[in-house]
């Protein structure tokens, strides 16, 4: 169903946000703690918004790609080959692939 998240693991969003703050494989202690503080501010902001009843909105680009991906997956049997099916999924995510 395109209305539900693609993953059931809500921690992925936190990890993605944290990874974007730590920009190298072996950060210094100061960089690591700075990233933790920044992520904590963002997390607190989202918790406060939820506490007053503001629900997070979906990104518009994800909504259309979710619908497109759902459509592609539901029509799996209509593709001649698995490769053609995978190319359609790649195109959904903005990749220009050819055989």
mmCIF file of N, CA and C in Angstrom:
data_model
loop_
_atom_site.group_PDB
_atom_site.id
_atom_site.type_symbol
_atom_site.label_atom_id
_atom_site.label_comp_id
_atom_site.label_asym_id
_atom_site.label_seq_id
_atom_site.Cartn_x
_atom_site.Cartn_y
_atom_site.Cartn_z
ATOM 1 N N UNK A 1 0.841 -1.183 0.000
ATOM 2 C CA UNK A 1 0.000 0.000 0.000
ATOM 3 C C UNK A 1 0.885 1.245 0.000
ATOM 4 N N UNK A 2 0.694 2.168 -0.917
ATOM 5 C CA UNK A 2 1.569 3.331 -1.016
ATOM 6 C C UNK A 2 1.423 4.316 0.136
ATOM 7 N N UNK A 3 0.402 4.173 0.963
ATOM 8 C CA UNK A 3 0.204 5.095 2.084
ATOM 9 C C UNK A 3 1.123 4.781 3.259
ATOM 10 N N UNK A 4 1.645 3.561 3.322
ATOM 11 C CA UNK A 4 2.490 3.169 4.435
ATOM 12 C C UNK A 4 3.959 3.385 4.077
ATOM 13 N N UNK A 5 4.806 3.573 5.098
ATOM 14 C CA UNK A 5 6.229 3.745 4.821
ATOM 15 C C UNK A 5 6.814 2.512 4.136
ATOM 16 N N UNK A 6 7.877 2.710 3.367
ATOM 17 C CA UNK A 6 8.510 1.583 2.675
ATOM 18 C C UNK A 6 9.202 0.646 3.652
ATOM 19 N N UNK A 7 9.518 1.135 4.815
ATOM 20 C CA UNK A 7 10.163 0.307 5.815
ATOM 21 C C UNK A 7 9.394 0.417 7.118
ATOM 22 N N UNK A 8 9.440 -0.607 7.922
ATOM 23 C CA UNK A 8 8.784 -0.558 9.218
ATOM 24 C C UNK A 8 9.761 -0.124 10.298
ATOM 25 N N UNK A 9 11.007 0.092 9.955
ATOM 26 C CA UNK A 9 12.020 0.469 10.923
ATOM 27 C C UNK A 9 12.156 1.989 10.966
ATOM 28 N N UNK A 10 11.508 2.624 11.930
ATOM 29 C CA UNK A 10 11.504 4.081 12.019
ATOM 30 C C UNK A 10 12.849 4.644 12.474
ATOM 31 N N UNK A 11 13.731 3.777 12.943
ATOM 32 C CA UNK A 11 15.044 4.220 13.387
ATOM 33 C C UNK A 11 15.916 4.617 12.191
ATOM 34 N N UNK A 12 15.570 4.112 11.005
ATOM 35 C CA UNK A 12 16.357 4.438 9.817
ATOM 36 C C UNK A 12 16.438 5.936 9.582
ATOM 37 N N UNK A 13 15.356 6.652 9.816
ATOM 38 C CA UNK A 13 15.356 8.101 9.646
ATOM 39 C C UNK A 13 16.327 8.782 10.584
ATOM 40 N N UNK A 14 16.356 8.314 11.812
ATOM 41 C CA UNK A 14 17.311 8.854 12.779
ATOM 42 C C UNK A 14 18.736 8.598 12.308
ATOM 43 N N UNK A 15 19.013 7.379 11.892
ATOM 44 C CA UNK A 15 20.375 7.026 11.456
ATOM 45 C C UNK A 15 20.785 7.818 10.227
ATOM 46 N N UNK A 16 19.857 7.992 9.293
ATOM 47 C CA UNK A 16 20.163 8.766 8.092
ATOM 48 C C UNK A 16 20.513 10.204 8.473
ATOM 49 N N UNK A 17 19.725 10.783 9.390
ATOM 50 C CA UNK A 17 19.999 12.143 9.845
ATOM 51 C C UNK A 17 21.335 12.245 10.551
ATOM 52 N N UNK A 18 21.628 11.272 11.377
ATOM 53 C CA UNK A 18 22.900 11.298 12.108
ATOM 54 C C UNK A 18 24.077 11.111 11.157
ATOM 55 N N UNK A 19 23.927 10.185 10.198
ATOM 56 C CA UNK A 19 25.005 9.952 9.222
ATOM 57 C C UNK A 19 25.302 11.202 8.412
ATOM 58 N N UNK A 20 24.273 12.000 8.148
ATOM 59 C CA UNK A 20 24.493 13.213 7.363
ATOM 60 C C UNK A 20 25.260 14.259 8.176
ATOM 61 N N UNK A 21 25.239 14.146 9.498
ATOM 62 C CA UNK A 21 25.964 15.093 10.351
ATOM 63 C C UNK A 21 27.412 14.654 10.580
ATOM 64 N N UNK A 22 27.666 13.363 10.535
ATOM 65 C CA UNK A 22 29.026 12.831 10.677
ATOM 66 C C UNK A 22 29.517 12.544 9.270
ATOM 67 N N UNK A 23 30.382 13.401 8.782
ATOM 68 C CA UNK A 23 30.717 13.364 7.354
ATOM 69 C C UNK A 23 31.926 12.511 7.011
ATOM 70 N N UNK A 24 32.584 11.952 7.993
ATOM 71 C CA UNK A 24 33.710 11.080 7.645
ATOM 72 C C UNK A 24 33.679 9.817 8.488
ATOM 73 N N UNK A 25 34.420 8.821 8.039
ATOM 74 C CA UNK A 25 34.359 7.499 8.651
ATOM 75 C C UNK A 25 34.873 7.499 10.091
ATOM 76 N N UNK A 26 35.904 8.281 10.379
ATOM 77 C CA UNK A 26 36.481 8.309 11.724
ATOM 78 C C UNK A 26 36.502 9.754 12.236
ATOM 79 N N UNK A 27 35.349 10.226 12.741
ATOM 80 C CA UNK A 27 35.300 11.603 13.231
ATOM 81 C C UNK A 27 36.063 11.756 14.544
ATOM 82 N N UNK A 28 36.482 12.981 14.822
ATOM 83 C CA UNK A 28 37.106 13.244 16.117
ATOM 84 C C UNK A 28 36.020 13.196 17.189
ATOM 85 N N UNK A 29 36.452 13.143 18.432
ATOM 86 C CA UNK A 29 35.495 13.106 19.532
ATOM 87 C C UNK A 29 34.624 14.365 19.509
ATOM 88 N N UNK A 30 35.243 15.515 19.238
ATOM 89 C CA UNK A 30 34.497 16.774 19.191
ATOM 90 C C UNK A 30 33.452 16.757 18.078
ATOM 91 N N UNK A 31 33.817 16.250 16.910
ATOM 92 C CA UNK A 31 32.874 16.181 15.794
ATOM 93 C C UNK A 31 31.716 15.236 16.117
ATOM 94 N N UNK A 32 32.039 14.130 16.759
ATOM 95 C CA UNK A 32 31.027 13.145 17.112
ATOM 96 C C UNK A 32 30.022 13.748 18.104
ATOM 97 N N UNK A 33 30.531 14.421 19.150
ATOM 98 C CA UNK A 33 29.638 15.025 20.135
ATOM 99 C C UNK A 33 28.834 16.173 19.541
ATOM 100 N N UNK A 34 29.419 16.931 18.634
ATOM 101 C CA UNK A 34 28.682 18.005 17.952
ATOM 102 C C UNK A 34 27.518 17.411 17.171
ATOM 103 N N UNK A 35 27.781 16.315 16.469
ATOM 104 C CA UNK A 35 26.732 15.659 15.687
ATOM 105 C C UNK A 35 25.623 15.124 16.594
ATOM 106 N N UNK A 36 26.004 14.578 17.741
ATOM 107 C CA UNK A 36 25.005 14.079 18.693
ATOM 108 C C UNK A 36 24.142 15.230 19.198
ATOM 109 N N UNK A 37 24.781 16.362 19.557
ATOM 110 C CA UNK A 37 24.010 17.521 20.041
ATOM 111 C C UNK A 37 23.054 18.029 18.964
ATOM 112 N N UNK A 38 23.530 18.148 17.714
ATOM 113 C CA UNK A 38 22.673 18.621 16.623
ATOM 114 C C UNK A 38 21.500 17.675 16.391
ATOM 115 N N UNK A 39 21.766 16.384 16.420
ATOM 116 C CA UNK A 39 20.694 15.411 16.209
ATOM 117 C C UNK A 39 19.705 15.452 17.362
ATOM 118 N N UNK A 40 20.189 15.683 18.587
ATOM 119 C CA UNK A 40 19.297 15.773 19.740
ATOM 120 C C UNK A 40 18.361 16.975 19.613
ATOM 121 N N UNK A 41 18.870 18.097 19.114
ATOM 122 C CA UNK A 41 18.029 19.274 18.902
ATOM 123 C C UNK A 41 16.925 18.956 17.899
ATOM 124 N N UNK A 42 17.283 18.298 16.811
ATOM 125 C CA UNK A 42 16.293 17.924 15.795
ATOM 126 C C UNK A 42 15.263 16.950 16.360
ATOM 127 N N UNK A 43 15.730 15.964 17.112
ATOM 128 C CA UNK A 43 14.826 14.983 17.706
ATOM 129 C C UNK A 43 13.867 15.650 18.694
ATOM 130 N N UNK A 44 14.397 16.540 19.541
ATOM 131 C CA UNK A 44 13.545 17.263 20.496
ATOM 132 C C UNK A 44 12.490 18.094 19.770
ATOM 133 N N UNK A 45 12.888 18.729 18.671
ATOM 134 C CA UNK A 45 11.952 19.525 17.881
ATOM 135 C C UNK A 45 10.788 18.657 17.388
ATOM 136 N N UNK A 46 11.101 17.489 16.844
ATOM 137 C CA UNK A 46 10.062 16.594 16.338
ATOM 138 C C UNK A 46 9.177 16.055 17.464
ATOM 139 N N UNK A 47 9.768 15.752 18.604
ATOM 140 C CA UNK A 47 8.990 15.270 19.751
ATOM 141 C C UNK A 47 8.030 16.356 20.224
ATOM 142 N N UNK A 48 8.522 17.601 20.305
ATOM 143 C CA UNK A 48 7.665 18.713 20.725
ATOM 144 C C UNK A 48 6.502 18.908 19.765
ATOM 145 N N UNK A 49 6.770 18.805 18.474
ATOM 146 C CA UNK A 49 5.696 18.949 17.479
ATOM 147 C C UNK A 49 4.653 17.841 17.633
ATOM 148 N N UNK A 50 5.104 16.619 17.853
ATOM 149 C CA UNK A 50 4.169 15.517 18.052
ATOM 150 C C UNK A 50 3.342 15.707 19.327
ATOM 151 N N UNK A 51 3.974 16.274 20.356
ATOM 152 C CA UNK A 51 3.281 16.468 21.631
ATOM 153 C C UNK A 51 2.115 17.441 21.503
ATOM 154 N N UNK A 52 2.204 18.403 20.589
ATOM 155 C CA UNK A 52 1.105 19.364 20.407
ATOM 156 C C UNK A 52 0.167 18.951 19.283
ATOM 157 N N UNK A 53 0.391 17.764 18.729
ATOM 158 C CA UNK A 53 -0.545 17.233 17.745
ATOM 159 C C UNK A 53 -0.212 17.499 16.292
ATOM 160 N N UNK A 54 0.972 18.006 16.011
ATOM 161 C CA UNK A 54 1.373 18.237 14.621
ATOM 162 C C UNK A 54 1.998 16.958 14.094
ATOM 163 N N UNK A 55 1.383 16.370 13.088
ATOM 164 C CA UNK A 55 1.923 15.137 12.528
ATOM 165 C C UNK A 55 2.894 15.468 11.397
ATOM 166 N N UNK A 56 3.934 14.666 11.256
ATOM 167 C CA UNK A 56 4.898 14.926 10.192
ATOM 168 C C UNK A 56 4.257 14.743 8.819
ATOM 169 N N UNK A 57 4.579 15.643 7.908
ATOM 170 C CA UNK A 57 4.031 15.530 6.561
ATOM 171 C C UNK A 57 5.006 14.770 5.675
ATOM 172 N N UNK A 58 4.450 14.063 4.709
ATOM 173 C CA UNK A 58 5.297 13.338 3.766
ATOM 174 C C UNK A 58 5.887 14.324 2.768
ATOM 175 N N UNK A 59 7.076 14.027 2.330
ATOM 176 C CA UNK A 59 7.662 14.836 1.267
ATOM 177 C C UNK A 59 6.896 14.574 -0.011
ATOM 178 N N UNK A 60 6.658 15.610 -0.747
ATOM 179 C CA UNK A 60 5.872 15.469 -1.970
ATOM 180 C C UNK A 60 6.546 14.546 -2.985
ATOM 181 N N UNK A 61 7.852 14.622 -3.084
ATOM 182 C CA UNK A 61 8.527 13.768 -4.073
ATOM 183 C C UNK A 61 8.389 12.296 -3.723
ATOM 184 N N UNK A 62 8.364 11.983 -2.421
ATOM 185 C CA UNK A 62 8.206 10.589 -2.018
ATOM 186 C C UNK A 62 6.801 10.080 -2.272
ATOM 187 N N UNK A 63 5.815 10.962 -2.132
ATOM 188 C CA UNK A 63 4.437 10.539 -2.344
ATOM 189 C C UNK A 63 4.244 10.049 -3.765
ATOM 190 N N UNK A 64 4.733 10.814 -4.742
ATOM 191 C CA UNK A 64 4.562 10.390 -6.133
ATOM 192 C C UNK A 64 5.409 9.166 -6.447
ATOM 193 N N UNK A 65 6.630 9.110 -5.903
ATOM 194 C CA UNK A 65 7.459 7.933 -6.183
ATOM 195 C C UNK A 65 6.914 6.704 -5.462
ATOM 196 N N UNK A 66 6.284 6.893 -4.296
ATOM 197 C CA UNK A 66 5.655 5.759 -3.620
ATOM 198 C C UNK A 66 4.535 5.189 -4.476
ATOM 199 N N UNK A 67 3.705 6.059 -5.025
ATOM 200 C CA UNK A 67 2.609 5.602 -5.876
ATOM 201 C C UNK A 67 3.140 4.921 -7.131
ATOM 202 N N UNK A 68 4.172 5.520 -7.730
ATOM 203 C CA UNK A 68 4.755 4.941 -8.943
ATOM 204 C C UNK A 68 5.384 3.578 -8.646
ATOM 205 N N UNK A 69 6.103 3.487 -7.526
ATOM 206 C CA UNK A 69 6.731 2.224 -7.141
ATOM 207 C C UNK A 69 5.671 1.161 -6.856
ATOM 208 N N UNK A 70 4.612 1.529 -6.174
ATOM 209 C CA UNK A 70 3.519 0.602 -5.896
ATOM 210 C C UNK A 70 2.896 0.104 -7.197
ATOM 211 N N UNK A 71 2.723 1.018 -8.152
ATOM 212 C CA UNK A 71 2.150 0.656 -9.447
ATOM 213 C C UNK A 71 3.051 -0.332 -10.193
ATOM 214 N N UNK A 72 4.355 -0.065 -10.185
ATOM 215 C CA UNK A 72 5.309 -0.960 -10.859
ATOM 216 C C UNK A 72 5.277 -2.348 -10.213
ATOM 217 N N UNK A 73 5.313 -2.377 -8.885
ATOM 218 C CA UNK A 73 5.340 -3.665 -8.181
ATOM 219 C C UNK A 73 4.048 -4.456 -8.385
ATOM 220 N N UNK A 74 2.927 -3.750 -8.455
ATOM 221 C CA UNK A 74 1.663 -4.463 -8.633
ATOM 222 C C UNK A 74 1.507 -5.019 -10.045
ATOM 223 N N UNK A 75 2.303 -4.519 -10.992
ATOM 224 C CA UNK A 75 2.242 -4.991 -12.379
ATOM 225 C C UNK A 75 3.444 -5.862 -12.738
ATOM 226 N N UNK A 76 4.020 -6.529 -11.747
ATOM 227 C CA UNK A 76 5.212 -7.345 -11.969
ATOM 228 C C UNK A 76 5.030 -8.337 -13.115
ATOM 229 N N UNK A 77 3.888 -8.987 -13.171
ATOM 230 C CA UNK A 77 3.649 -10.016 -14.192
ATOM 231 C C UNK A 77 3.564 -9.458 -15.608
ATOM 232 N N UNK A 78 3.372 -8.160 -15.743
ATOM 233 C CA UNK A 78 3.249 -7.576 -17.079
ATOM 234 C C UNK A 78 4.603 -7.327 -17.743
ATOM 235 N N UNK A 79 5.691 -7.424 -16.982
ATOM 236 C CA UNK A 79 7.022 -7.213 -17.559
ATOM 237 C C UNK A 79 7.505 -8.499 -18.216
ATOM 238 N N UNK A 80 8.184 -8.346 -19.364
ATOM 239 C CA UNK A 80 8.671 -9.516 -20.105
ATOM 240 C C UNK A 80 9.823 -10.207 -19.382
ATOM 241 N N UNK A 81 10.698 -9.406 -18.761
ATOM 242 C CA UNK A 81 11.849 -9.979 -18.061
ATOM 243 C C UNK A 81 11.996 -9.311 -16.701
ATOM 244 N N UNK A 82 12.733 -9.975 -15.824
ATOM 245 C CA UNK A 82 13.008 -9.399 -14.508
ATOM 246 C C UNK A 82 13.866 -8.148 -14.672
ATOM 247 N N UNK A 83 14.773 -8.167 -15.633
ATOM 248 C CA UNK A 83 15.636 -7.011 -15.879
ATOM 249 C C UNK A 83 14.808 -5.782 -16.277
ATOM 250 N N UNK A 84 13.807 -5.983 -17.097
ATOM 251 C CA UNK A 84 12.916 -4.893 -17.494
ATOM 252 C C UNK A 84 12.193 -4.325 -16.259
ATOM 253 N N UNK A 85 11.773 -5.203 -15.380
ATOM 254 C CA UNK A 85 11.112 -4.817 -14.125
ATOM 255 C C UNK A 85 12.063 -3.993 -13.256
ATOM 256 N N UNK A 86 13.312 -4.456 -13.115
ATOM 257 C CA UNK A 86 14.300 -3.738 -12.304
ATOM 258 C C UNK A 86 14.647 -2.384 -12.909
ATOM 259 N N UNK A 87 14.703 -2.297 -14.239
ATOM 260 C CA UNK A 87 14.943 -1.017 -14.900
ATOM 261 C C UNK A 87 13.813 -0.028 -14.603
ATOM 262 N N UNK A 88 12.585 -0.523 -14.571
ATOM 263 C CA UNK A 88 11.440 0.343 -14.265
ATOM 264 C C UNK A 88 11.539 0.868 -12.836
ATOM 265 N N UNK A 89 11.975 0.030 -11.912
ATOM 266 C CA UNK A 89 12.147 0.468 -10.528
ATOM 267 C C UNK A 89 13.278 1.488 -10.436
ATOM 268 N N UNK A 90 14.393 1.233 -11.123
ATOM 269 C CA UNK A 90 15.503 2.179 -11.121
ATOM 270 C C UNK A 90 15.077 3.527 -11.683
ATOM 271 N N UNK A 91 14.274 3.516 -12.739
ATOM 272 C CA UNK A 91 13.787 4.749 -13.344
ATOM 273 C C UNK A 91 12.904 5.512 -12.362
ATOM 274 N N UNK A 92 12.156 4.786 -11.547
ATOM 275 C CA UNK A 92 11.299 5.391 -10.525
ATOM 276 C C UNK A 92 12.131 6.210 -9.543
ATOM 277 N N UNK A 93 13.354 5.778 -9.288
ATOM 278 C CA UNK A 93 14.242 6.480 -8.365
ATOM 279 C C UNK A 93 15.180 7.459 -9.062
ATOM 280 N N UNK A 94 14.909 7.711 -10.344
ATOM 281 C CA UNK A 94 15.655 8.732 -11.061
ATOM 282 C C UNK A 94 16.920 8.265 -11.754
ATOM 283 N N UNK A 95 17.133 6.975 -11.850
ATOM 284 C CA UNK A 95 18.322 6.453 -12.524
ATOM 285 C C UNK A 95 18.009 6.193 -13.977
ATOM 286 N N UNK A 96 18.898 6.627 -14.842
ATOM 287 C CA UNK A 96 18.705 6.398 -16.287
ATOM 288 C C UNK A 96 19.539 5.200 -16.689
ATOM 289 N N UNK A 97 18.906 4.043 -16.788
ATOM 290 C CA UNK A 97 19.608 2.809 -17.122
ATOM 291 C C UNK A 97 19.064 2.260 -18.436
ATOM 292 N N UNK A 98 19.951 1.634 -19.180
ATOM 293 C CA UNK A 98 19.573 0.982 -20.433
ATOM 294 C C UNK A 98 20.226 -0.382 -20.490
ATOM 295 N N UNK A 99 19.643 -1.253 -21.260
ATOM 296 C CA UNK A 99 20.171 -2.613 -21.387
ATOM 297 C C UNK A 99 21.415 -2.649 -22.227
#
